[in-house]
Amino acid sequence: MEFLDKMGDAVNVVLGGAERLITGMFGSSNERRVKAIGYTRNKQGQAIILPGSILDRINQLEPQLELLSDGELRETASRLRRRLADGQTLDDLVPDAFAAVREAGKRYLKMRHYDVQMVGGYILHQGMIAEMVTGEGKTLVASLPAFLNAVVGSVHVITVNDYLAQRDMEWMGPLHMGLGLTIGAIQSNTGHDEKQIAYGCDITYGTNNEFGFDYLRDNMKSFKYEQVQGRLNYAIIDEIDNILIDEARTPLIISGRAHDDVSKYPVA
């Protein structure tokens, strides 16, 4: 057993060394994804934007968008939807959409998206997880893929409590409305009619429990006009480890009172 343990340790050392060698030569998978967007660093740790990359194209659009009036900027969503109707894909719209969100952030929030935040937004758009610590601007980063995907369908921004849902909706509202979108929020005490209005917006903020229970309630409705949620398209989840792992261990259950008439059971 001692011999086998030593052999195992030796193999782990060799494999670990090989992994470090490969990573040193080609970079980690995360580094390659970030570099594909156009962001990298030199040996001195200085940020470099690769010419012709997605990030470079976003930055080149900034001076042009600064010249637009508020009315022209508000037409951004409509312009992008026309391009989709003409056959372009959502990925084709990334530079224009992200650059427009940056400009709207500068005008209405007095906040400019940094290049690294653009990278985070693109990662989220691709359906991947972006790990960010408190203070790095998660809410601002989420505005990028939220706007882009709202051009093609509804977007649900999922937070952990009602306070954050309402706060983020009010905070990011001027940005999204300045680009021609509608926004809403659902709360635990929101009525049926108000929920239909909120879900009818381009972007809807709410908690995981509310989105989940509304989905269950919709599937219990007899007619479509009674439902509150529309077609599911795209969602951004804050605190994804907590929502999809920790809280997911507790199922969402809707229960009701059983019928008192049991006369049909013997027949069945």
mmCIF file of C-alpha atoms in Angstrom, residues 17-18 92 108 132 143 153 155-156 166-167 170 184 196 216 242 250:
data_model
loop_
_atom_site.group_PDB
_atom_site.id
_atom_site.type_symbol
_atom_site.label_atom_id
_atom_site.label_comp_id
_atom_site.label_asym_id
_atom_site.label_seq_id
_atom_site.Cartn_x
_atom_site.Cartn_y
_atom_site.Cartn_z
ATOM 1 C CA GLY A 17 3.592 19.741 -13.793
ATOM 2 C CA ALA A 18 2.209 18.933 -17.238
ATOM 3 C CA ASP A 92 -23.703 40.579 -34.919
ATOM 4 C CA TYR A 108 -28.261 58.655 -17.282
ATOM 5 C CA MET A 132 -17.394 38.941 -9.562
ATOM 6 C CA SER A 143 -27.248 45.729 -18.020
ATOM 7 C CA GLY A 153 -37.355 38.742 -26.468
ATOM 8 C CA VAL A 155 -35.406 39.152 -20.225
ATOM 9 C CA HIS A 156 -35.793 38.151 -16.575
ATOM 10 C CA GLN A 166 -36.954 46.869 -6.896
ATOM 11 C CA ARG A 167 -33.660 48.679 -6.325
ATOM 12 C CA GLU A 170 -35.169 51.692 -10.380
ATOM 13 C CA GLY A 184 -40.855 46.288 -14.691
ATOM 14 C CA GLN A 196 -49.121 40.790 -16.356
ATOM 15 C CA LEU A 216 -46.163 26.940 -11.635
ATOM 16 C CA ASN A 242 -27.101 30.167 -4.006
ATOM 17 C CA THR A 250 -35.918 22.994 -1.580
#
